[in-house]
CSV table of C-alpha atoms in Angstrom, one decimal:
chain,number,residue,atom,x,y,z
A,1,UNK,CA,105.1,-36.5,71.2
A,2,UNK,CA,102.6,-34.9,73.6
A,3,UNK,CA,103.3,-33.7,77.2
A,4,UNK,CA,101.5,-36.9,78.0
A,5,UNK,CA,104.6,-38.6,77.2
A,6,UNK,CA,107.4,-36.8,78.1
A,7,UNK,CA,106.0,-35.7,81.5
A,8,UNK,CA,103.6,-38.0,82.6
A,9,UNK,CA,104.0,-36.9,86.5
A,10,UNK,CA,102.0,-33.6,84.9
A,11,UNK,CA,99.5,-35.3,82.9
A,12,UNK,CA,98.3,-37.5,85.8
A,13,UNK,CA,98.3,-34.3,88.2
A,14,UNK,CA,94.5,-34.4,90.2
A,15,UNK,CA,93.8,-31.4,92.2
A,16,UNK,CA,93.4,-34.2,94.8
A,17,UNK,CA,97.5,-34.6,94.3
A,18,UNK,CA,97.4,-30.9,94.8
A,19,UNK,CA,95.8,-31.3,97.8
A,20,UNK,CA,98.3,-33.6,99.4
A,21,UNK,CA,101.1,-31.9,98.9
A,22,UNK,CA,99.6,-28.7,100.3
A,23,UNK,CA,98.6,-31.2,103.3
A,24,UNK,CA,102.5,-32.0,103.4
A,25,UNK,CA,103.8,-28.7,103.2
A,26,UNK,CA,101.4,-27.9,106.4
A,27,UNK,CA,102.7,-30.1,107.6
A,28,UNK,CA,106.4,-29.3,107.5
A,29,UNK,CA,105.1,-25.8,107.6
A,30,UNK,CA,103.6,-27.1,111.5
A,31,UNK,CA,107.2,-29.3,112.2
A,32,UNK,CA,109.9,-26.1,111.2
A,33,UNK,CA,107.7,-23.3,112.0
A,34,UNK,CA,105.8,-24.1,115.5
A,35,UNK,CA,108.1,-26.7,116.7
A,36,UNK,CA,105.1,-28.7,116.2
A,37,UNK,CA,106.3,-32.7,116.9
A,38,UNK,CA,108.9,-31.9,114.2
A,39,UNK,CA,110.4,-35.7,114.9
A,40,UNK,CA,107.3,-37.1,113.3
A,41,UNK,CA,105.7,-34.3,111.3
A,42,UNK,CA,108.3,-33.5,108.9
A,43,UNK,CA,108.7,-36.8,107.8
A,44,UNK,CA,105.4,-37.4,107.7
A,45,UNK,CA,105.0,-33.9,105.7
A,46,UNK,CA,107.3,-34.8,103.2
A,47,UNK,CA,106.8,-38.3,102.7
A,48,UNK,CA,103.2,-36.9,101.8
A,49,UNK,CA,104.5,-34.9,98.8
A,50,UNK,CA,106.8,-38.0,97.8
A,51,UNK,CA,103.8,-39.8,97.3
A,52,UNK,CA,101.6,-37.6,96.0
A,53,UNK,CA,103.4,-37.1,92.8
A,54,UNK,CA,102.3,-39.3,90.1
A,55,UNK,CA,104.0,-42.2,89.0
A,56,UNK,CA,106.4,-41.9,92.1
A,57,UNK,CA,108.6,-44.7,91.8
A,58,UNK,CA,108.3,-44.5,96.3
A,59,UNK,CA,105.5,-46.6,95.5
A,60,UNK,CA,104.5,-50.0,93.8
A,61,UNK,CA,104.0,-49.2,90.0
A,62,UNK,CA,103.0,-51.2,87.0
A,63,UNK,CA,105.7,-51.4,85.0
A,64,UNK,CA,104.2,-50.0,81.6
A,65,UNK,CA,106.8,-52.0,79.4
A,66,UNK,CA,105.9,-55.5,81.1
A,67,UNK,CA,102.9,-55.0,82.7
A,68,UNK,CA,104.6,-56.4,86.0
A,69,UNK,CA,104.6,-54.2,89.3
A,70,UNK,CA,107.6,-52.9,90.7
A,71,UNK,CA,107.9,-52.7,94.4
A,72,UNK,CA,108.3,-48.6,95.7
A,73,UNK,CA,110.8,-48.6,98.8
A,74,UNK,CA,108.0,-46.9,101.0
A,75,UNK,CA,105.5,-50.0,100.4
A,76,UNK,CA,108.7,-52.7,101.6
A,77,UNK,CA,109.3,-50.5,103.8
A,78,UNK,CA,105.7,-50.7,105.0
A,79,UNK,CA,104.9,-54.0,104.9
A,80,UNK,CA,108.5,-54.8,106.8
A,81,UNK,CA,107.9,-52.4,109.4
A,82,UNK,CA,104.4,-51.6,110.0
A,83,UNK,CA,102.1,-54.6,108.8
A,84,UNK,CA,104.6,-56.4,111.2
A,85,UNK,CA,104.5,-53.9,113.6
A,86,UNK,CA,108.3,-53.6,113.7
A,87,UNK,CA,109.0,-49.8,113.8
A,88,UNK,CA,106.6,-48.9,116.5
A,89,UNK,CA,108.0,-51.3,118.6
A,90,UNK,CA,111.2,-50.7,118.0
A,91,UNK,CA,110.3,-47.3,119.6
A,92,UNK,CA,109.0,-48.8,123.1
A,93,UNK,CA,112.4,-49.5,123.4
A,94,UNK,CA,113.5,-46.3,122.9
A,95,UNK,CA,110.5,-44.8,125.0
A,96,UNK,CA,110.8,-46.8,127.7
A,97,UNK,CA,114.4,-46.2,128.0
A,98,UNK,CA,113.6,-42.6,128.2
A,99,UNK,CA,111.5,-42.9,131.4
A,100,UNK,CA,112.3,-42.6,134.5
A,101,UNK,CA,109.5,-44.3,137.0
A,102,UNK,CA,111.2,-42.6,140.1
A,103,UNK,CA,108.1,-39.4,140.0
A,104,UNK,CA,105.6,-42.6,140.0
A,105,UNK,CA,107.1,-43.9,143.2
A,106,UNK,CA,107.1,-40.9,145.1
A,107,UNK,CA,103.8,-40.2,144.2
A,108,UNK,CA,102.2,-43.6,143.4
A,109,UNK,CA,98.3,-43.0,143.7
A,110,UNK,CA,98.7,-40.3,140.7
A,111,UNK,CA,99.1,-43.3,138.6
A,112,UNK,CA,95.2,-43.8,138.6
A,113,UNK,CA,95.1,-40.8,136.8
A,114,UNK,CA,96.3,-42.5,133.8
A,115,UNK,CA,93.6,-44.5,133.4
A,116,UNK,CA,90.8,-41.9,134.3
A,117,UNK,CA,92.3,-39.7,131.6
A,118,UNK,CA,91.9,-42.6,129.1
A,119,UNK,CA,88.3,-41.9,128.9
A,120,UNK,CA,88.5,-40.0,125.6
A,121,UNK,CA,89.7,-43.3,123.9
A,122,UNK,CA,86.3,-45.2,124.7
A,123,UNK,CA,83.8,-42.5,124.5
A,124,UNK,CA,85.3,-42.1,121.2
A,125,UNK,CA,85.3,-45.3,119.8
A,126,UNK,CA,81.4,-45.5,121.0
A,127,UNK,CA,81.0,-42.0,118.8
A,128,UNK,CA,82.6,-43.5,115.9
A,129,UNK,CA,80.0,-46.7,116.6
A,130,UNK,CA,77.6,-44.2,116.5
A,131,UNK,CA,79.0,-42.9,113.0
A,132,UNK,CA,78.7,-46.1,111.3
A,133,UNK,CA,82.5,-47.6,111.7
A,134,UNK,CA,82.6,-51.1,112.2
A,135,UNK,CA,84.0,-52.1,115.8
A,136,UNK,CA,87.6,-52.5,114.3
A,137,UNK,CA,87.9,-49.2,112.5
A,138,UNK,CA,85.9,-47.8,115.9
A,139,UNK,CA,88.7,-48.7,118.2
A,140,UNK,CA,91.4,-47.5,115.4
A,141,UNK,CA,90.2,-43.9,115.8
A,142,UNK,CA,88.9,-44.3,119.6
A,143,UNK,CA,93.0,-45.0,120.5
A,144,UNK,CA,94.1,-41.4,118.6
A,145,UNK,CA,92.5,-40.4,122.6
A,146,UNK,CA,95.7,-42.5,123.8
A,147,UNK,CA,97.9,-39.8,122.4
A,148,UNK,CA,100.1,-42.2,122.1
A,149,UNK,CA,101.6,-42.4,118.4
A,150,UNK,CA,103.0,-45.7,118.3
A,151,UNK,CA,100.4,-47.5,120.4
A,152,UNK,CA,97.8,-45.7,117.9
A,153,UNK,CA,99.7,-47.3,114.9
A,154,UNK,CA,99.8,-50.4,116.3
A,155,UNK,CA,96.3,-50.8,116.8
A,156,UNK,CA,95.8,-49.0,113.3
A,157,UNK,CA,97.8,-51.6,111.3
A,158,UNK,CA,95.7,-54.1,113.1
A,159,UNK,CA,92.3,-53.4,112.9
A,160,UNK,CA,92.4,-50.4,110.5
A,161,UNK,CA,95.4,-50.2,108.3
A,162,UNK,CA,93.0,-48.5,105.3
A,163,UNK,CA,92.7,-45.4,108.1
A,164,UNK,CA,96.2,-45.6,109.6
A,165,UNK,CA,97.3,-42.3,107.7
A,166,UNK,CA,94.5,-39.8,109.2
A,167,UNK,CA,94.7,-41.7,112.3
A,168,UNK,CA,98.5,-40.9,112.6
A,169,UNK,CA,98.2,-37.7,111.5
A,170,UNK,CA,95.4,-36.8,114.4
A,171,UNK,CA,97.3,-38.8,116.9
A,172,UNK,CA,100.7,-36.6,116.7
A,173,UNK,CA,99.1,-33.7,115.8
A,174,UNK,CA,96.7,-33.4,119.0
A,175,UNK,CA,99.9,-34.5,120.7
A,176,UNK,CA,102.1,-31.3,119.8
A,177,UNK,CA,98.7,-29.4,120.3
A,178,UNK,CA,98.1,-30.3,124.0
A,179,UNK,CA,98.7,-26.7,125.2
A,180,UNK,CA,96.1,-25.5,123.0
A,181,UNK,CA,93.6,-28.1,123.7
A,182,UNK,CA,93.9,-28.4,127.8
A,183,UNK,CA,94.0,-25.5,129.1
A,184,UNK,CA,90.5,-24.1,127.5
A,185,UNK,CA,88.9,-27.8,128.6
A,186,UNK,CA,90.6,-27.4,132.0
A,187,UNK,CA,89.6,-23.7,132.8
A,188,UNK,CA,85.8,-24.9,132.2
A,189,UNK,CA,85.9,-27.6,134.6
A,190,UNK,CA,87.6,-26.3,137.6
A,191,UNK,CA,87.5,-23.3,140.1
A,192,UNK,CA,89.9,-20.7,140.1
A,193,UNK,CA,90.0,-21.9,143.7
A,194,UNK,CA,90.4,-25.2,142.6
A,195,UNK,CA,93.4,-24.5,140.6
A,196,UNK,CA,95.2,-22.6,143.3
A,197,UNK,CA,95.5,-26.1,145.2
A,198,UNK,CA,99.1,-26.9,146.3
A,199,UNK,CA,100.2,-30.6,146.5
A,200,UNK,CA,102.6,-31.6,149.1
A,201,UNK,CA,103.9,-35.1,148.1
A,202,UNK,CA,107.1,-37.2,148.5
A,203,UNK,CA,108.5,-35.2,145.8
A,204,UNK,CA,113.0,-35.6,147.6
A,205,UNK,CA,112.2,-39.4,148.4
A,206,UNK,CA,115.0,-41.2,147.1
A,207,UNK,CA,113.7,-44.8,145.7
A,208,UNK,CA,116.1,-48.0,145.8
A,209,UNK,CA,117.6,-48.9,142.5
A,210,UNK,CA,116.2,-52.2,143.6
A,211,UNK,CA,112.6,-51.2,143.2
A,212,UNK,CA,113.1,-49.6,140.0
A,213,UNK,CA,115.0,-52.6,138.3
A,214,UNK,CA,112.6,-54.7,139.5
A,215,UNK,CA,109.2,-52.7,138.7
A,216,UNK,CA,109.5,-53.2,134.8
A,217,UNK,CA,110.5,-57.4,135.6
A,218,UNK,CA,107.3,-57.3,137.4
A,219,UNK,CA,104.9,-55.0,135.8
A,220,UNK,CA,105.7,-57.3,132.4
A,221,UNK,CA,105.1,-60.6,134.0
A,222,UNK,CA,101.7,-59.3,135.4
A,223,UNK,CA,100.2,-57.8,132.5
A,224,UNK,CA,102.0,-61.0,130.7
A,225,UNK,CA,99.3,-63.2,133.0
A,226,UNK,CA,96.3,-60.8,132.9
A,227,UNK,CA,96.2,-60.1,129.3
A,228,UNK,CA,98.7,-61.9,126.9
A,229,UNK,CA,97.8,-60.6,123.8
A,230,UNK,CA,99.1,-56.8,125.3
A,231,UNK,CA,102.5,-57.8,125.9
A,232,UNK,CA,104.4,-56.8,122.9
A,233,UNK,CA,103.5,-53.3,123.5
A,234,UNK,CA,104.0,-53.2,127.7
A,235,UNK,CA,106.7,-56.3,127.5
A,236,UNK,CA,108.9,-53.5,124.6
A,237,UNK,CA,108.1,-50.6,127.0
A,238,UNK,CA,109.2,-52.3,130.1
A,239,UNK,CA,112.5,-54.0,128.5
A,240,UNK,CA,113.6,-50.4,127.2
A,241,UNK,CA,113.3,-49.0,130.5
A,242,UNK,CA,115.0,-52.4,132.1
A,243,UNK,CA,118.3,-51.4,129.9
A,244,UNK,CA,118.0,-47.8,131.7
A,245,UNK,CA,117.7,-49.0,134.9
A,246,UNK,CA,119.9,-52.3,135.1
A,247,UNK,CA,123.0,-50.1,135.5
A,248,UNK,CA,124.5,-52.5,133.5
A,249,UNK,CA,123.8,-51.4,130.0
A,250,UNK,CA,124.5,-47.7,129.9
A,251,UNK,CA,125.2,-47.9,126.1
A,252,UNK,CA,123.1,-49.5,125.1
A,253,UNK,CA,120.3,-47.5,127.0
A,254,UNK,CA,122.1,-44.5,125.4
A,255,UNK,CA,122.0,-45.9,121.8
A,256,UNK,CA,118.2,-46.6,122.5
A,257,UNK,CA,117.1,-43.2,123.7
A,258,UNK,CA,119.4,-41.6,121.0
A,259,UNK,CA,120.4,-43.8,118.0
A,260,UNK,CA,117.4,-46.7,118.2
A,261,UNK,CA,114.7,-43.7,118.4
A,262,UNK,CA,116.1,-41.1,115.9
A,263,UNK,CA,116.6,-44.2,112.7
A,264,UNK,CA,113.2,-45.9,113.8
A,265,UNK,CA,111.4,-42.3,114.3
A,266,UNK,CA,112.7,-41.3,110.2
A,267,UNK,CA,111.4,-44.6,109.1
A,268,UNK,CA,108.0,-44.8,110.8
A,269,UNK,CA,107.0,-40.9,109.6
A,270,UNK,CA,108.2,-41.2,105.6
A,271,UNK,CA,106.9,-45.1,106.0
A,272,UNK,CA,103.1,-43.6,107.6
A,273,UNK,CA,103.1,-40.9,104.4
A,274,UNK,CA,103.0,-43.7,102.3
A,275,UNK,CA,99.4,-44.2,103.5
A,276,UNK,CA,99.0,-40.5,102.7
A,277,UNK,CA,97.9,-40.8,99.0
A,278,UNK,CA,95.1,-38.6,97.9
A,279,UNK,CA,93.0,-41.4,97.1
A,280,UNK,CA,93.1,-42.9,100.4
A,281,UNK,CA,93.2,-39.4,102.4
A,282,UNK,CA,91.3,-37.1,100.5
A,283,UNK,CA,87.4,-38.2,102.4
A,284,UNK,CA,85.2,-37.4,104.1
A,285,UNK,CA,86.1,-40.1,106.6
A,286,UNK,CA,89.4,-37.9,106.9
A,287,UNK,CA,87.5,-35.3,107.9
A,288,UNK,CA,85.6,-37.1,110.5
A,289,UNK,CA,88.8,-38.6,112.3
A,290,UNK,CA,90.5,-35.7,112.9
A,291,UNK,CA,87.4,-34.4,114.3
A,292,UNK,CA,86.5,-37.5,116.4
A,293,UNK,CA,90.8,-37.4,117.5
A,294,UNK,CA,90.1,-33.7,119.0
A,295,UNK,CA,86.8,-35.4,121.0
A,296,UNK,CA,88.9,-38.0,122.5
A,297,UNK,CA,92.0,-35.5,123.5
A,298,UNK,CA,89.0,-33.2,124.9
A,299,UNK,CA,87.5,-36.2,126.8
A,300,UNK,CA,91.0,-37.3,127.9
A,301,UNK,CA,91.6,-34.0,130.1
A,302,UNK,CA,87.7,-34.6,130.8
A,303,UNK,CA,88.3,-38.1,132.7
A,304,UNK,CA,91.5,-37.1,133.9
A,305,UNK,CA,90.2,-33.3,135.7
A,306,UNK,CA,86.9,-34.6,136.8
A,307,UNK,CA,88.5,-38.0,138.5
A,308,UNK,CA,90.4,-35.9,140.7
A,309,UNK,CA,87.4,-34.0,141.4
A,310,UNK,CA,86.1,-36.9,142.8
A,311,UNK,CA,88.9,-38.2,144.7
A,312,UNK,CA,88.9,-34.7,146.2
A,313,UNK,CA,85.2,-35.6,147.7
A,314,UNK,CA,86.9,-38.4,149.9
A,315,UNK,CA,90.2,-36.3,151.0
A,316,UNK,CA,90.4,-34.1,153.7
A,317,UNK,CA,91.5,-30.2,153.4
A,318,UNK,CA,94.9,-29.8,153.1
A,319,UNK,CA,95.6,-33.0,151.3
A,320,UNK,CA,93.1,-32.5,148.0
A,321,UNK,CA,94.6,-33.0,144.5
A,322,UNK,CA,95.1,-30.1,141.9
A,323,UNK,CA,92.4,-31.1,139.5
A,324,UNK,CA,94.5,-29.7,136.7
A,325,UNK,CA,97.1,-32.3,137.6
A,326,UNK,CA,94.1,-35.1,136.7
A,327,UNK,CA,94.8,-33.8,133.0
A,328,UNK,CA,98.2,-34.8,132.7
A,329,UNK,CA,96.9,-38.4,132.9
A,330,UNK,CA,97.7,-38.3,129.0
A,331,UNK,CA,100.1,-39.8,127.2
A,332,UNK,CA,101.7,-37.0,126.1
A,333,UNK,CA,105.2,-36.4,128.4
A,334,UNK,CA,106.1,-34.0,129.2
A,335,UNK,CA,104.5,-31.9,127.5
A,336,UNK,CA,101.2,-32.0,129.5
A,337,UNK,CA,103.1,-32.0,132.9
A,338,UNK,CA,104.6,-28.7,131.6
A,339,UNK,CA,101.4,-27.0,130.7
A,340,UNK,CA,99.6,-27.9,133.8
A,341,UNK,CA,102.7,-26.5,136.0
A,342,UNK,CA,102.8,-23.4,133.9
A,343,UNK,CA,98.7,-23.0,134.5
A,344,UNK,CA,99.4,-23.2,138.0
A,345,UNK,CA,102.3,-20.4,137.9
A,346,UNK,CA,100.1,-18.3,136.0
A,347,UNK,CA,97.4,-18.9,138.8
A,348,UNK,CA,100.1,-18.9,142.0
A,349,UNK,CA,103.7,-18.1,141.0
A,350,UNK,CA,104.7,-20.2,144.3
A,351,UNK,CA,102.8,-23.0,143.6
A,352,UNK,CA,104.9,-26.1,142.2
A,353,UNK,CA,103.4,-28.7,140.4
A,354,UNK,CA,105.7,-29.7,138.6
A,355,UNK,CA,106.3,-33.2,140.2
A,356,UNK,CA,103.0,-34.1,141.0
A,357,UNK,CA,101.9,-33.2,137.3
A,358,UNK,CA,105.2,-35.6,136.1
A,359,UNK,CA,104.1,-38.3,138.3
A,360,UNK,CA,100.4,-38.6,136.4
A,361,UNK,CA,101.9,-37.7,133.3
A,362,UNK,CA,104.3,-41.1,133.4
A,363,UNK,CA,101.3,-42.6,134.6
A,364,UNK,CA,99.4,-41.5,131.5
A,365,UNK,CA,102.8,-43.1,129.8
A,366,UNK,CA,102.0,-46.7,131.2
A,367,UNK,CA,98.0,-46.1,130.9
A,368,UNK,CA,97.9,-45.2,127.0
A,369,UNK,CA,100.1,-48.7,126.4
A,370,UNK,CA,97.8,-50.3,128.8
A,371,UNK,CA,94.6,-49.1,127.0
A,372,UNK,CA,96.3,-50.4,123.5
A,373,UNK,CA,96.9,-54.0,124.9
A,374,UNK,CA,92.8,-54.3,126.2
A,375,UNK,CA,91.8,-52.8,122.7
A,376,UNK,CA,93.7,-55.4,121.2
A,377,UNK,CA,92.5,-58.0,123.7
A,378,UNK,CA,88.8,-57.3,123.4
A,379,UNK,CA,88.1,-56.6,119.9
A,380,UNK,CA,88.9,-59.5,118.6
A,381,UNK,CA,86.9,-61.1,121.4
A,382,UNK,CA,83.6,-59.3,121.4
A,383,UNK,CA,83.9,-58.2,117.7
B,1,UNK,CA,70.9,-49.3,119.1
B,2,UNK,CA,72.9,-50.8,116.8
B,3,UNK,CA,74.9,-54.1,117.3
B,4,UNK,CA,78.0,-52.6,116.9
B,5,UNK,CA,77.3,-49.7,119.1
B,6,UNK,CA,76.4,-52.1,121.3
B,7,UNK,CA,79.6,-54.0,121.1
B,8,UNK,CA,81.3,-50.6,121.4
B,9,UNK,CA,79.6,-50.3,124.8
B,10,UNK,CA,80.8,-52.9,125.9
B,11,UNK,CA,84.0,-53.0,125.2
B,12,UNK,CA,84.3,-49.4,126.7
B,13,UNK,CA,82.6,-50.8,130.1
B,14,UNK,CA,85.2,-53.5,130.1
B,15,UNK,CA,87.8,-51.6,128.8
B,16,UNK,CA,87.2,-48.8,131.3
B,17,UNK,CA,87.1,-51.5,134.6
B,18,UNK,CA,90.4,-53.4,133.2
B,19,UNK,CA,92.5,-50.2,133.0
B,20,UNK,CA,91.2,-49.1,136.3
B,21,UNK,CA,92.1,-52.5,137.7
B,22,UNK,CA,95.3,-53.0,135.9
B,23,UNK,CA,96.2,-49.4,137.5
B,24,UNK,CA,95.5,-50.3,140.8
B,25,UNK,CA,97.5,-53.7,140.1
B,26,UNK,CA,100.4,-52.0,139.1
B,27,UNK,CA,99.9,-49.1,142.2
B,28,UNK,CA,100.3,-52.1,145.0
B,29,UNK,CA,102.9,-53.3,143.0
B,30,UNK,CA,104.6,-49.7,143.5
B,31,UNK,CA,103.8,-50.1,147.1
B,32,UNK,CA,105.2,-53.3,147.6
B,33,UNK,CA,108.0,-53.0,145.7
B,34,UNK,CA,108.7,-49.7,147.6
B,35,UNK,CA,108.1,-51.6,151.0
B,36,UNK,CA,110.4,-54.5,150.4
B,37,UNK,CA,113.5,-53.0,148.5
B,38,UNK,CA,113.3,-49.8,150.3
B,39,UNK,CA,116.2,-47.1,149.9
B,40,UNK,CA,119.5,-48.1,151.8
B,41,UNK,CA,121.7,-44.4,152.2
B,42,UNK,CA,125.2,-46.1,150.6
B,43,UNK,CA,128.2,-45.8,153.3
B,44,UNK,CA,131.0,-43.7,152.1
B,45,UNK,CA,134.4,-45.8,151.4
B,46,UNK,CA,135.4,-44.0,154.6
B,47,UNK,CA,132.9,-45.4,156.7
B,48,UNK,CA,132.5,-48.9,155.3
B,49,UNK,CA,136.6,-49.7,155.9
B,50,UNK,CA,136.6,-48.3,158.9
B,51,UNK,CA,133.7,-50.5,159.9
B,52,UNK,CA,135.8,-53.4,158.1
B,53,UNK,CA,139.0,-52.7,160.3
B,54,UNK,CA,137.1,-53.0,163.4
B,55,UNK,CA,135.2,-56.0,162.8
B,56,UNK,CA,138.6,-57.5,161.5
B,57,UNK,CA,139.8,-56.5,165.0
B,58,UNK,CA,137.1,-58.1,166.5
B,59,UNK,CA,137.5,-61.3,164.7
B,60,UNK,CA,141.4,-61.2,166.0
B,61,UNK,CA,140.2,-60.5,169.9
């Protein structure tokens, strides 16, 4: 009996395999070691060596003895949770009853900025166009510029599901990599004078519980009318942050930021690895996203830095916006809101933007999920 | 220019005026919302049964 028999995981070993799981120890590597979106990473990390090995039994095999395939527990779980678009759902819920709208009410024209710093998503889809990618597989990789994880796989599993691993893989990636990539991008684009702005805003106004139980009631019935086919993803975001506000529901707003989103976030990370095989990852096309996922985080800041620039044009002195706090636009809370104050501290130690920077950044919140729902309203019109 | 670039452009063109306009949308909503269920201090207990005792009174007069 040869080794072929006895260890078949060894005789089937590729130096793609290899490969992989070297990709998945990065990647838990990236998670421990640099704090690095460890939520998602490590999962994802390790559901990448689980699948790598050959024969894994994670995965749908043919059953040697019958011939018959048996069904791996990563591919139900994929086809339950992600063809269906289940898990990422399931964690609007749990986003939205993490956010608290209140900055975006004392400050309510920074939520422009989260559409100007959505930029990134389009120039990028255009850029993959220009790559060759059809229109569906285009606006799969242009939506990594969301920096948005879930709202990425959603529109992955629907218009890309045979890219959905690099695309998830570049979307939280560039995520827990926003204080390397903004700060270079902002630094060329603005003045040191520029940066020394200070924003006075409405930053102690107390907002009525009223307003803020009403605003995700009304929000949902107006995107609802404008654009149906966006609704899942704003209509899951808004009823997660209904449960936080409604006063009524405390434990279950509790089990949603804490139970709902640590179970759903284990499930979609090992589920997403199961796309990580080295057949389907190891490409050039791999290659290519990542790059074209750094473009559209680059392009992001971009839109967000050079809108306020703009906006400065029409404002008098003394009431101009911090382009830096254009950047925080993204998706990515709180992270970006963090790095932009802490650019400002290093620039002026008294200058707070903090809450200004917050205010944009849950704007960037509701603009990512709005930019998903138009992809997935106009690609399958124009396509 | 390729069809599907050209698709891509348009989309983006769309895509950029909708989020634009859906932001604005959802900006007067903030403003509205802000305007019609403004913030109402609460009255402490204190307050609200003296008030209670001398509209009671009232009533009684």
């Amino acid at each position: 009996m040869g080794v072929e028999q006895l260890m078949p995981a060894i005789a089937g070993m590729t130096w793609q395999h290899l490969v992989m799981i070297g990709v998945g120890l990065i990647l838990i590597y990236l998670a421990i070691a640099k704090n690095y979106e460890p939520t998602l990473l490590l999962p994802m990390g390790f559901g990448a060596i689980l699948v790598n090995i050959p024969l894994s039994s994670a995965l749908t095999q043919i059953d040697p003895a019958t011939g018959e395939a048996v069904e791996g527990v990563l591919n139900i779980f994929f086809n339950a949770g992600i063809a269906t678009e289940i898990f990422p759902l399931l964690i609007f819920i749990a986003i939205g009853a993490m956010i608290d709208f209140t900055p975006l009410f004392r400050n309510p024209s920074l939520l422009l900025f989260g559409a100007a710093a959505q930029l990134g998503i389009f120039l990028t889809m255009m850029l993959a166009a220009l790559l060759g990618y059809d229109i569906r597989e285009a606006a799969s990789i242009g939506i990594i510029g969301a920096a948005d994880g879930p709202t990425s796989i959603v529109v992955a599993s629907r218009f890309a599901p045979n890219l959905l691993g690099p695309i998830s893989v570049a979307a939280y990636s560039y995520m827990a990599l926003v204080p390397i990539i903004q700060p270079p991008v902002i630094r060329l684009l603005t003045s040191r004078k520029e940066r020394l702005i200070r924003m006075t805003g409405n930053n102690n106004k107390k907002i009525s519980k009223k307003a803020l139980i009403a605003f995700p009631i009304v929000i949902t019935i107006a995107a609802g009318i404008i654009a149906p086919s966006s609704l899942a993803l704003i209509g899951f975001l808004m009823f997660g942050n209904l449960i936080r506000e409604c006063g009524v529901l405390n434990k279950l707003s509790l089990a949603a930021q804490n139970e709902l989103s640590s179970l759903v976030t284990i499930l979609l990370g090992i589920t997403i690895a199961s796309t990580m095989t080295a057949e389907r990852f190891i490409r050039v096309d791999t290659l290519i996203i990542i790059a074209l996922g750094l473009f559209a985080f680059v392009f992001d800041t971009f839109g967000g830095v050079i809108f306020a620039k703009f906006l400065n044009l029409f404002r008098k002195e003394g009431n101009k916006i911090n382009p830096m706090v254009g950047a925080c636009g993204i998706s990515a809370f709180p992270m970006s809101a963090r790095v932009i104050h802490q650019m400002g501290q290093k620039e002026d130690p008294y200058n707070y933007l903090l809450m200004p920077a917050i205010s944009a950044n849950v704007g960037g919140q509701i603009g990512s999920v709005v930019a998903g729902g138009i992809i997935l309203t106009l690609v399958p019109l124009l396509a | 220019m390729t069809p599907t670039v050209q698709t891509a452009l348009l989309i983006a063109g769309i895509g950029i005026v909708g989020i634009f306009i859906f932001m604005a949308l959802f900006y007067l909503m903030i403003i509205a919302l802000d305007k019609y269920l403004p913030y109402q201090e609460e009255k402490p207990a204190e307050v609200y049964l003296s008030e209670t005792e001398e509209e009671e009174e009232e009533i009684e007069e």
